[in-house]
Structures are given as structure tokens and as C-alpha cells.
mmCIF file of C-alpha atoms and ligand atoms in Angstrom:
data_model
loop_
_atom_site.group_PDB
_atom_site.id
_atom_site.type_symbol
_atom_site.label_atom_id
_atom_site.label_comp_id
_atom_site.label_asym_id
_atom_site.label_seq_id
_atom_site.Cartn_x
_atom_site.Cartn_y
_atom_site.Cartn_z
ATOM 1 C CA MET A 132 0.000 0.000 0.000
ATOM 2 C CA SER A 133 1.389 3.417 -0.885
ATOM 3 C CA LYS A 134 1.937 6.083 1.757
ATOM 4 C CA PRO A 135 -1.194 8.301 1.980
ATOM 5 C CA LEU A 136 0.389 11.719 2.642
ATOM 6 C CA PHE A 137 3.676 13.210 3.695
ATOM 7 C CA SER A 138 3.525 14.750 7.148
ATOM 8 C CA VAL A 139 5.279 17.671 8.796
ATOM 9 C CA LEU A 140 5.254 18.957 12.376
ATOM 10 C CA ILE A 141 6.114 22.669 12.744
ATOM 11 C CA THR A 142 6.405 24.514 16.059
ATOM 12 C CA GLY A 143 5.113 28.084 16.380
ATOM 13 C CA VAL A 144 2.774 28.452 13.389
ATOM 14 C CA SER A 145 0.614 31.302 14.735
ATOM 15 C CA SER A 146 2.572 33.953 12.803
ATOM 16 C CA GLY A 147 5.716 34.873 10.885
ATOM 17 C CA ILE A 148 8.031 32.242 9.451
ATOM 18 C CA GLY A 149 6.162 29.307 11.044
ATOM 19 C CA TYR A 150 2.881 30.390 9.467
ATOM 20 C CA ALA A 151 4.554 30.791 6.055
ATOM 21 C CA VAL A 152 6.177 27.346 6.374
ATOM 22 C CA LEU A 153 2.792 25.821 7.252
ATOM 23 C CA LYS A 154 1.314 27.470 4.160
ATOM 24 C CA VAL A 155 3.970 26.239 1.737
ATOM 25 C CA PHE A 156 3.771 22.606 2.949
ATOM 26 C CA HIS A 157 -0.049 22.771 2.902
ATOM 27 C CA GLU A 158 -0.048 24.093 -0.671
ATOM 28 C CA ALA A 159 2.219 21.212 -1.661
ATOM 29 C CA GLY A 160 -0.418 18.742 -0.401
ATOM 30 C CA TRP A 161 1.194 17.713 2.880
ATOM 31 C CA GLN A 162 -0.538 16.856 6.131
ATOM 32 C CA VAL A 163 0.547 19.642 8.471
ATOM 33 C CA PHE A 164 0.648 19.537 12.266
ATOM 34 C CA GLY A 165 1.452 22.938 13.755
ATOM 35 C CA THR A 166 1.792 24.038 17.356
ATOM 36 C CA VAL A 167 0.111 27.173 18.694
ATOM 37 C CA ARG A 168 -0.113 28.572 22.226
ATOM 38 C CA LYS A 169 -3.543 30.173 21.957
ATOM 39 C CA SER A 170 -6.661 28.211 21.043
ATOM 40 C CA GLU A 171 -7.956 31.161 18.953
ATOM 41 C CA ASP A 172 -4.869 30.823 16.717
ATOM 42 C CA GLY A 173 -5.737 27.162 16.225
ATOM 43 C CA THR A 174 -9.336 28.008 15.335
ATOM 44 C CA ARG A 175 -8.165 30.699 12.889
ATOM 45 C CA LEU A 176 -5.756 28.322 11.116
ATOM 46 C CA GLN A 177 -8.302 25.531 11.026
ATOM 47 C CA SER A 178 -10.889 27.747 9.344
ATOM 48 C CA GLU A 179 -8.328 29.274 6.958
ATOM 49 C CA PHE A 180 -6.819 25.985 5.767
ATOM 50 C CA GLY A 181 -9.430 23.341 6.601
ATOM 51 C CA GLU A 182 -8.473 19.705 6.516
ATOM 52 C CA ARG A 183 -4.811 18.620 6.313
ATOM 53 C CA VAL A 184 -3.880 21.359 8.824
ATOM 54 C CA HIS A 185 -4.019 20.214 12.424
ATOM 55 C CA PRO A 186 -3.271 22.888 15.044
ATOM 56 C CA ILE A 187 -1.996 21.514 18.356
ATOM 57 C CA LEU A 188 -2.023 23.569 21.567
ATOM 58 C CA PHE A 189 1.509 23.356 22.861
ATOM 59 C CA ASP A 190 4.225 25.338 24.592
ATOM 60 C CA VAL A 191 7.805 24.227 23.860
ATOM 61 C CA THR A 192 8.904 25.308 27.358
ATOM 62 C CA ASP A 193 6.716 22.547 28.836
ATOM 63 C CA SER A 194 8.316 19.476 30.428
ATOM 64 C CA LEU A 195 9.850 16.587 28.514
ATOM 65 C CA GLN A 196 6.863 14.531 29.649
ATOM 66 C CA HIS A 197 4.508 16.933 27.809
ATOM 67 C CA HIS A 198 6.664 16.659 24.698
ATOM 68 C CA GLU A 199 6.379 12.871 24.898
ATOM 69 C CA GLU A 200 2.594 13.174 25.235
ATOM 70 C CA LEU A 201 2.497 15.413 22.148
ATOM 71 C CA ILE A 202 4.409 12.808 20.152
ATOM 72 C CA ARG A 203 2.228 9.959 21.497
ATOM 73 C CA ASP A 204 -0.825 11.881 20.292
ATOM 74 C CA LEU A 205 0.804 12.480 16.903
ATOM 75 C CA THR A 206 1.799 8.815 16.614
ATOM 76 C CA GLY A 207 -1.868 7.888 17.059
ATOM 77 C CA ARG A 208 -2.991 10.409 14.438
ATOM 78 C CA LEU A 209 -0.390 9.206 11.921
ATOM 79 C CA ASN A 210 -1.849 5.740 12.119
ATOM 80 C CA GLY A 211 1.346 3.727 11.908
ATOM 81 C CA GLU A 212 3.141 6.111 9.505
ATOM 82 C CA GLY A 213 6.307 7.941 10.555
ATOM 83 C CA LEU A 214 6.813 11.708 10.666
ATOM 84 C CA ASP A 215 8.575 12.901 7.493
ATOM 85 C CA VAL A 216 9.701 16.381 8.540
ATOM 86 C CA LEU A 217 10.043 18.170 11.876
ATOM 87 C CA VAL A 218 10.604 21.943 11.769
ATOM 88 C CA HIS A 219 11.801 23.548 14.999
ATOM 89 C CA ASN A 220 10.663 27.117 14.431
ATOM 90 C CA ALA A 221 9.221 28.464 17.724
ATOM 91 C CA GLY A 222 11.469 31.170 19.079
ATOM 92 C CA VAL A 223 11.691 34.403 21.026
ATOM 93 C CA ALA A 224 14.150 37.267 20.642
ATOM 94 C CA GLN A 225 14.109 39.622 23.607
ATOM 95 C CA GLY A 226 17.101 41.932 23.349
ATOM 96 C CA GLY A 227 18.865 43.940 26.015
ATOM 97 C CA PRO A 228 22.285 44.788 27.424
ATOM 98 C CA LEU A 229 23.454 41.440 28.786
ATOM 99 C CA GLY A 230 24.777 42.911 32.029
ATOM 100 C CA TRP A 231 21.305 44.252 32.823
ATOM 101 C CA GLN A 232 19.017 41.774 31.145
ATOM 102 C CA GLU A 233 16.393 40.144 33.366
ATOM 103 C CA GLU A 234 17.201 36.565 34.306
ATOM 104 C CA SER A 235 13.609 35.634 33.398
ATOM 105 C CA ASP A 236 14.162 36.939 29.830
ATOM 106 C CA VAL A 237 17.414 35.023 29.413
ATOM 107 C CA ARG A 238 15.767 31.850 30.768
ATOM 108 C CA GLN A 239 12.812 32.323 28.426
ATOM 109 C CA ILE A 240 15.151 32.620 25.432
ATOM 110 C CA MET A 241 17.139 29.520 26.394
ATOM 111 C CA GLU A 242 14.063 27.465 27.392
ATOM 112 C CA THR A 243 12.294 28.294 24.129
ATOM 113 C CA ASN A 244 15.061 28.478 21.539
ATOM 114 C CA VAL A 245 17.367 25.748 22.870
ATOM 115 C CA LEU A 246 15.777 23.380 25.395
ATOM 116 C CA GLY A 247 12.548 23.267 23.372
ATOM 117 C CA ILE A 248 14.541 21.782 20.484
ATOM 118 C CA TYR A 249 16.304 19.305 22.762
ATOM 119 C CA LYS A 250 13.036 18.050 24.338
ATOM 120 C CA LEU A 251 11.001 17.793 21.143
ATOM 121 C CA THR A 252 13.835 16.069 19.272
ATOM 122 C CA ARG A 253 14.319 13.594 22.102
ATOM 123 C CA ALA A 254 10.629 12.750 22.056
ATOM 124 C CA ALA A 255 10.288 12.706 18.240
ATOM 125 C CA ILE A 256 13.288 10.565 17.220
ATOM 126 C CA PRO A 257 11.320 7.247 17.210
ATOM 127 C CA LEU A 258 8.585 8.769 15.008
ATOM 128 C CA LEU A 259 11.143 10.302 12.643
ATOM 129 C CA ARG A 260 12.950 6.954 12.397
ATOM 130 C CA GLN A 261 9.678 5.306 11.466
ATOM 131 C CA ALA A 262 9.503 7.351 8.234
ATOM 132 C CA GLN A 263 11.460 6.023 5.272
ATOM 133 C CA SER A 264 13.816 8.952 5.153
ATOM 134 C CA SER A 265 13.047 11.925 7.368
ATOM 135 C CA ARG A 266 14.315 15.467 7.924
ATOM 136 C CA MET A 267 14.706 17.719 10.910
ATOM 137 C CA ILE A 268 15.045 21.430 10.209
ATOM 138 C CA LEU A 269 16.231 23.884 12.816
ATOM 139 C CA ILE A 270 15.319 27.527 12.326
ATOM 140 C CA SER A 271 18.493 29.156 13.496
ATOM 141 C CA SER A 272 19.534 32.719 12.608
ATOM 142 C CA VAL A 273 22.297 34.853 11.188
ATOM 143 C CA SER A 274 22.790 35.537 14.931
ATOM 144 C CA GLY A 275 24.056 31.955 15.099
ATOM 145 C CA ARG A 276 27.065 33.173 13.066
ATOM 146 C CA LEU A 277 27.583 36.793 14.098
ATOM 147 C CA VAL A 278 26.902 38.437 17.454
ATOM 148 C CA THR A 279 25.645 42.010 17.729
ATOM 149 C CA PRO A 280 25.400 44.015 20.946
ATOM 150 C CA PHE A 281 22.060 43.879 22.789
ATOM 151 C CA LEU A 282 21.268 40.534 21.211
ATOM 152 C CA GLY A 283 23.822 38.539 23.239
ATOM 153 C CA ALA A 284 21.411 36.109 24.904
ATOM 154 C CA TYR A 285 19.512 35.545 21.655
ATOM 155 C CA ALA A 286 22.774 35.005 19.742
ATOM 156 C CA ALA A 287 23.963 32.591 22.462
ATOM 157 C CA SER A 288 20.765 30.599 21.960
ATOM 158 C CA LYS A 289 21.268 30.490 18.193
ATOM 159 C CA PHE A 290 24.952 29.516 18.530
ATOM 160 C CA ALA A 291 23.630 26.656 20.695
ATOM 161 C CA VAL A 292 21.156 25.774 17.924
ATOM 162 C CA GLU A 293 24.090 25.632 15.480
ATOM 163 C CA ALA A 294 25.988 23.294 17.835
ATOM 164 C CA PHE A 295 22.855 21.127 18.136
ATOM 165 C CA ALA A 296 22.542 21.076 14.342
ATOM 166 C CA ASP A 297 26.136 19.795 13.957
ATOM 167 C CA ALA A 298 25.762 17.142 16.667
ATOM 168 C CA TYR A 299 22.314 15.963 15.526
ATOM 169 C CA ARG A 300 23.418 15.904 11.865
ATOM 170 C CA ASN A 301 26.187 13.417 12.602
ATOM 171 C CA GLU A 302 24.320 11.423 15.249
ATOM 172 C CA LEU A 303 21.009 11.081 13.415
ATOM 173 C CA ALA A 304 22.339 10.475 9.864
ATOM 174 C CA PRO A 305 23.000 6.766 10.579
ATOM 175 C CA LEU A 306 19.347 6.518 11.729
ATOM 176 C CA GLY A 307 18.050 7.884 8.409
ATOM 177 C CA ILE A 308 17.265 11.395 9.695
ATOM 178 C CA ARG A 309 18.877 14.314 7.827
ATOM 179 C CA VAL A 310 19.376 17.511 9.791
ATOM 180 C CA VAL A 311 19.451 20.985 8.236
ATOM 181 C CA SER A 312 19.946 24.416 9.769
ATOM 182 C CA VAL A 313 18.213 27.423 8.175
ATOM 183 C CA GLN A 314 19.726 30.769 9.145
ATOM 184 C CA PRO A 315 17.466 33.696 8.274
ATOM 185 C CA GLY A 316 18.667 37.264 8.500
ATOM 186 C CA PRO A 317 16.163 40.079 9.092
ATOM 187 C CA THR A 318 12.755 38.758 8.024
ATOM 188 C CA SER A 319 9.409 40.603 8.216
ATOM 189 C CA SER A 320 7.599 39.180 11.215
ATOM 190 C CA ALA A 321 6.094 40.074 14.587
ATOM 191 C CA ILE A 322 9.515 39.495 16.140
ATOM 192 C CA TRP A 323 10.455 43.105 15.225
ATOM 193 C CA VAL A 324 7.459 44.560 17.038
ATOM 194 C CA LYS A 325 8.475 42.561 20.116
ATOM 195 C CA ALA A 326 12.121 43.719 19.781
ATOM 196 C CA ARG A 327 11.067 47.393 19.896
ATOM 197 C CA ALA A 328 10.114 47.202 23.596
ATOM 198 C CA ILE A 329 13.848 47.191 24.434
ATOM 199 C CA LYS A 330 14.277 50.961 24.999
ATOM 200 C CA GLU A 331 11.592 51.328 27.694
ATOM 201 C CA LYS A 332 12.887 48.308 29.564
ATOM 202 C CA TYR A 333 16.437 49.622 30.002
ATOM 203 C CA LEU A 334 15.859 53.318 30.706
ATOM 204 C CA ASP A 335 18.035 53.278 33.841
ATOM 205 C CA THR A 336 21.136 51.852 32.215
ATOM 206 C CA PRO A 337 24.177 53.524 30.630
ATOM 207 C CA TYR A 338 22.793 52.471 27.250
ATOM 208 C CA GLN A 339 19.733 54.729 27.205
ATOM 209 C CA ASP A 340 20.870 56.857 24.222
ATOM 210 C CA ILE A 341 22.269 53.930 22.339
ATOM 211 C CA LEU A 342 19.081 51.938 22.765
ATOM 212 C CA ALA A 343 17.049 54.885 21.530
ATOM 213 C CA ARG A 344 19.229 54.813 18.455
ATOM 214 C CA GLN A 345 18.947 51.046 18.329
ATOM 215 C CA GLU A 346 15.279 51.599 17.575
ATOM 216 C CA GLN A 347 16.317 53.433 14.413
ATOM 217 C CA PHE A 348 18.673 50.550 13.629
ATOM 218 C CA ILE A 349 15.805 48.066 14.094
ATOM 219 C CA SER A 350 13.588 50.137 11.784
ATOM 220 C CA ASN A 351 16.352 50.218 9.143
ATOM 221 C CA ALA A 352 16.881 46.470 9.396
ATOM 222 C CA GLU A 353 13.110 45.906 9.269
ATOM 223 C CA SER A 354 12.802 47.981 6.106
ATOM 224 C CA ARG A 355 15.384 45.714 4.444
ATOM 225 C CA ALA A 356 13.862 42.525 5.849
ATOM 226 C CA LEU A 357 13.077 39.629 3.519
ATOM 227 C CA PRO A 358 9.472 38.409 3.274
ATOM 228 C CA VAL A 359 8.682 35.326 5.375
ATOM 229 C CA GLU A 360 7.692 33.464 2.193
ATOM 230 C CA HIS A 361 11.327 33.616 1.083
ATOM 231 C CA VAL A 362 12.466 31.731 4.207
ATOM 232 C CA ALA A 363 9.528 29.312 3.925
ATOM 233 C CA LYS A 364 10.586 28.338 0.380
ATOM 234 C CA VAL A 365 14.085 27.530 1.625
ATOM 235 C CA VAL A 366 12.629 25.448 4.475
ATOM 236 C CA TYR A 367 10.462 23.525 1.998
ATOM 237 C CA HIS A 368 13.499 22.944 -0.227
ATOM 238 C CA ALA A 369 15.488 21.718 2.806
ATOM 239 C CA GLY A 370 12.634 19.395 3.718
ATOM 240 C CA THR A 371 12.123 17.892 0.274
ATOM 241 C CA HIS A 372 15.260 18.181 -1.886
ATOM 242 C CA ALA A 373 17.041 14.872 -2.452
ATOM 243 C CA ARG A 374 20.397 16.272 -1.305
ATOM 244 C CA PRO A 375 19.865 19.288 0.935
ATOM 245 C CA ARG A 376 22.811 21.309 2.182
ATOM 246 C CA SER A 377 23.594 21.183 5.896
ATOM 247 C CA ARG A 378 23.061 24.970 6.240
ATOM 248 C CA TYR A 379 21.134 27.624 4.364
ATOM 249 C CA LEU A 380 21.947 31.259 4.993
ATOM 250 C CA VAL A 381 18.847 33.264 4.016
ATOM 251 C CA VAL A 382 19.891 36.915 3.721
ATOM 252 C CA SER A 383 19.927 39.414 0.874
ATOM 253 C CA LYS A 384 23.762 39.589 0.841
ATOM 254 C CA PRO A 385 25.095 36.199 2.011
ATOM 255 C CA TRP A 386 28.619 37.057 0.791
ATOM 256 C CA LEU A 387 28.725 40.001 3.212
ATOM 257 C CA VAL A 388 27.774 37.813 6.196
ATOM 258 C CA ARG A 389 30.347 35.204 5.186
ATOM 259 C CA LEU A 390 33.001 37.882 4.730
ATOM 260 C CA ALA A 391 32.193 39.488 8.113
ATOM 261 C CA GLY A 392 32.645 36.040 9.682
ATOM 262 C CA LEU A 393 36.260 36.118 8.474
ATOM 263 C CA PHE A 394 37.050 39.576 9.891
ATOM 264 C CA PRO A 395 39.360 39.635 12.924
ATOM 265 C CA ASP A 396 37.653 40.632 16.189
ATOM 266 C CA SER A 397 39.544 43.938 16.214
ATOM 267 C CA LEU A 398 37.978 44.984 12.890
ATOM 268 C CA LYS A 399 34.486 43.765 13.867
ATOM 269 C CA ASP A 400 34.797 45.648 17.179
ATOM 270 C CA ARG A 401 35.813 48.874 15.389
ATOM 271 C CA MET A 402 32.792 48.625 13.093
ATOM 272 C CA VAL A 403 30.389 47.986 15.989
ATOM 273 C CA MET A 404 31.899 50.752 18.128
ATOM 274 C CA ALA A 405 31.658 53.226 15.243
ATOM 275 C CA ARG A 406 27.934 52.521 15.071
ATOM 276 C CA LEU A 407 27.486 52.841 18.828
ATOM 277 C CA ARG A 408 29.580 56.030 19.036
ATOM 278 C CA LYS A 409 27.089 57.798 16.810
ATOM 279 C CA ALA A 410 24.720 57.494 19.761
ATOM 280 C CA LYS A 411 26.947 58.320 22.709
ATOM 281 C CA LYS A 412 30.442 59.565 23.596
ATOM 282 C CA TRP A 413 32.352 56.771 25.320
HETATM 283 N N1 NAP B 110 12.137 37.459 11.945
HETATM 284 C C1 NAP B 110 13.463 37.442 11.860
HETATM 285 O O1 NAP B 110 14.083 38.455 11.465
HETATM 286 C C2 NAP B 110 14.221 36.184 12.210
HETATM 287 C C3 NAP B 110 15.578 36.141 11.850
HETATM 288 C C4 NAP B 110 16.301 35.002 12.172
HETATM 289 C C5 NAP B 110 15.697 33.940 12.810
HETATM 290 N N2 NAP B 110 14.380 34.012 13.152
HETATM 291 C C6 NAP B 110 13.802 32.854 13.845
HETATM 292 O O2 NAP B 110 12.621 32.438 13.201
HETATM 293 C C7 NAP B 110 11.778 31.771 14.128
HETATM 294 C C8 NAP B 110 10.370 32.324 14.003
HETATM 295 O O3 NAP B 110 10.355 33.698 14.353
HETATM 296 P P1 NAP B 110 9.463 34.773 13.617
HETATM 297 O O4 NAP B 110 10.359 35.823 13.113
HETATM 298 O O5 NAP B 110 8.522 34.131 12.673
HETATM 299 O O6 NAP B 110 8.704 35.431 14.872
HETATM 300 P P2 NAP B 110 7.188 35.368 15.359
HETATM 301 O O7 NAP B 110 6.255 35.817 14.289
HETATM 302 O O8 NAP B 110 7.194 36.077 16.662
HETATM 303 O O9 NAP B 110 6.923 33.804 15.564
HETATM 304 C C9 NAP B 110 7.407 33.096 16.668
HETATM 305 C C10 NAP B 110 6.533 31.864 16.855
HETATM 306 O O10 NAP B 110 7.065 31.108 17.960
HETATM 307 C C11 NAP B 110 5.997 30.859 18.856
HETATM 308 N N3 NAP B 110 6.483 30.699 20.216
HETATM 309 C C12 NAP B 110 7.162 31.597 20.989
HETATM 310 N N4 NAP B 110 7.407 31.065 22.201
HETATM 311 C C13 NAP B 110 6.874 29.811 22.184
HETATM 312 C C14 NAP B 110 6.786 28.762 23.138
HETATM 313 N N5 NAP B 110 7.292 28.888 24.365
HETATM 314 N N6 NAP B 110 6.165 27.604 22.789
HETATM 315 C C15 NAP B 110 5.632 27.462 21.549
HETATM 316 N N7 NAP B 110 5.670 28.418 20.614
HETATM 317 C C16 NAP B 110 6.278 29.576 20.932
HETATM 318 C C17 NAP B 110 5.093 32.083 18.734
HETATM 319 O O11 NAP B 110 3.818 31.785 19.276
HETATM 320 P P3 NAP B 110 2.885 32.948 19.946
HETATM 321 O O12 NAP B 110 2.169 33.615 18.801
HETATM 322 O O13 NAP B 110 1.980 32.195 20.852
HETATM 323 O O14 NAP B 110 3.814 33.892 20.662
HETATM 324 C C18 NAP B 110 5.092 32.235 17.215
HETATM 325 O O15 NAP B 110 4.210 31.326 16.624
HETATM 326 C C19 NAP B 110 12.421 31.984 15.505
HETATM 327 O O16 NAP B 110 13.137 30.820 15.875
HETATM 328 C C20 NAP B 110 13.364 33.142 15.274
HETATM 329 O O17 NAP B 110 14.465 33.130 16.167
HETATM 330 C C21 NAP B 110 13.623 35.121 12.870
#
């Protein structure tokens, strides 16, 4: 008997990149399971896409036990078939000067962006192995290659995602699971709106002026941001191409990011300081 449908599980499909990834897999005829944190998001997606899209209420910061329950539920719904693609997309990006950033924010970033991937992967490996040849895609970031001030905790989480991607790629390949990291640069999503709250939060720090200017920087980056559909296409390619690359850098000028990665720290520091100095005399 032939396999009825290919299946994908995507975390964080309420908005942004996750929503666009859901859409592209749905349009290609896949059965899509997507996690949301609010039931109204699930209802909205269900009525927009109808059958073949199955919203699941889930928070990736929940315990490992909850992740195992999610996968048990999915195993039942897949009726003996394996899971073809798992996309770890859910993420948060609170910024802030690291020396002042709230511990709760840093924990939230690590729990969501890093431990969420660890727990869901641990729970999902048996179901991924059950598919003929499966994929796991980690939505990383250009911040997993280059660190910018006021995004230290977020960048640390994405560097951790990159380390996970390398370890999982080698460990899971012998089990028939290919692992791919997708590294978007600035992409139009709600994440920018959330990032804007940074100035108000750190009014009583030495970075007040710089953070005010940072808002301008965020607006500039946002105006150059790629559409989410662009990233979603790359994710679909990574999930379906016969020989996907291990990493996809999704930015408008990939050569510039690669070149900046080769710069010595002293040069990178001079460039960053020049930008910061425009805001404040040091
Ligand atoms: N936008 C960019 O410029 C950019 C660049 C590089 C990488 N990325 C990465 O792309 C991914 C998606 O971000 P986005 O830009 O599309 O932002 P977004 O629109 O804010 O989407 C984030 C998604 O993650 C979900 N989420 C957050 N915390 C969660 C949790 N604890 N459990 C389950 N789901 C949770 C959100 O759900 P709620 O709606 O319930 O909050 C939302 O669906 C993230 O991993 C981000 O780091 C984004």
C-alpha cells in the first residue's frame, strides 16, 4: 500500500516564518501539524486551511513529559506512519544589554530556543525513524554566526542551535534522519514589534541613548527585511530536496555575512563601536 500523505510537524505556526512554512507545505499537499499557544490561533488556522492542517495547543517550554505526550498523540494520528519532517521554528528574541538583562528573559530565550529543540527532538526521534527517510530542520539565525550588541542572549541561543545542528546531523544520519539548519537574517515578522520594547525596559542603564538609536537601527533592518515566504521556500526545499545542504543562509547579501565572519575581532569591534559612538560619547 502506498503512503497516503507526507507529514510535517512545525512549532510556532501562529505567525511569521512558522505560518509561512505551514502554508507552503499545505499548498504542496502535505498533512501539516502545527503548534500554537492560543486556542484562537488554532481556530483561525483551522478555518483558513481546513483539513490537512491540524493545530496543536503546545508550549515548547513545557516538560519533557509533555513533549512525549504530544508525540504519542501524533503517533496515534499518523496511524502507523512515521513523521517525514520536523521543523523547529518556535522562538523568542528579547534583546537587552546582557549585564542588565532580566534573568527571566534570558531563561525564556534559552528554554524556548534551545531546550525546546532538545526536548522535542528527544521525544520525536522514534517517530522520525519510522519514516522512510526523514528530515529535521532547525530555524536558526544569522545571529548563530555573528553576534551584535544587545542581542547577546539571543545570539547565544542560536549559537547553541548551530551546535545542536552539527551534533544531531552526525548522530542522526545513521538513523536515516537528515538535519538541516536554516539561518534567516532580518525577516518581516512580529519578532520586530516585540524587539522594539527594548528601549523602555532599560531606561536606567548607561545604554539609554544607544538603545534609543537602536530603535532606528531596528527600523532600518526591518525595512530591508526579507518576506517570510522567502524563508519558507528555503525550508520547503530543505525538507524535500534529495540532497539538501547542511546549512542555508537566508539573507539578501550572504557574501557580506560570510566575509564578516572572516574579519578579525579587532575589525568587527571597530565597526560595531563606530555605530554605537554615533549614539553616545564613550
Ligand atoms: N524574523 C526574523 O528576522 C528572524 C531572523 C532570524 C531567525 N528568526 C527565527 O525564526 C523563528 C520564528 O520567528 P518569527 O520571526 O517568525 O517570529 P514570530 O512571528 O514572533 O513567531 C514566533 C513563533 O514562535 C511561537 N512561540 C514563541 N514562544 C513559544 C513557546 N514557548 N512555545 C511554543 N511556541 C512559541 C510564537 O507563538 P505565539 O504567537 O503564541 O507567541 C510564534 O508562533 C524563531 O526561531 C526566530 O528566532 C527570525
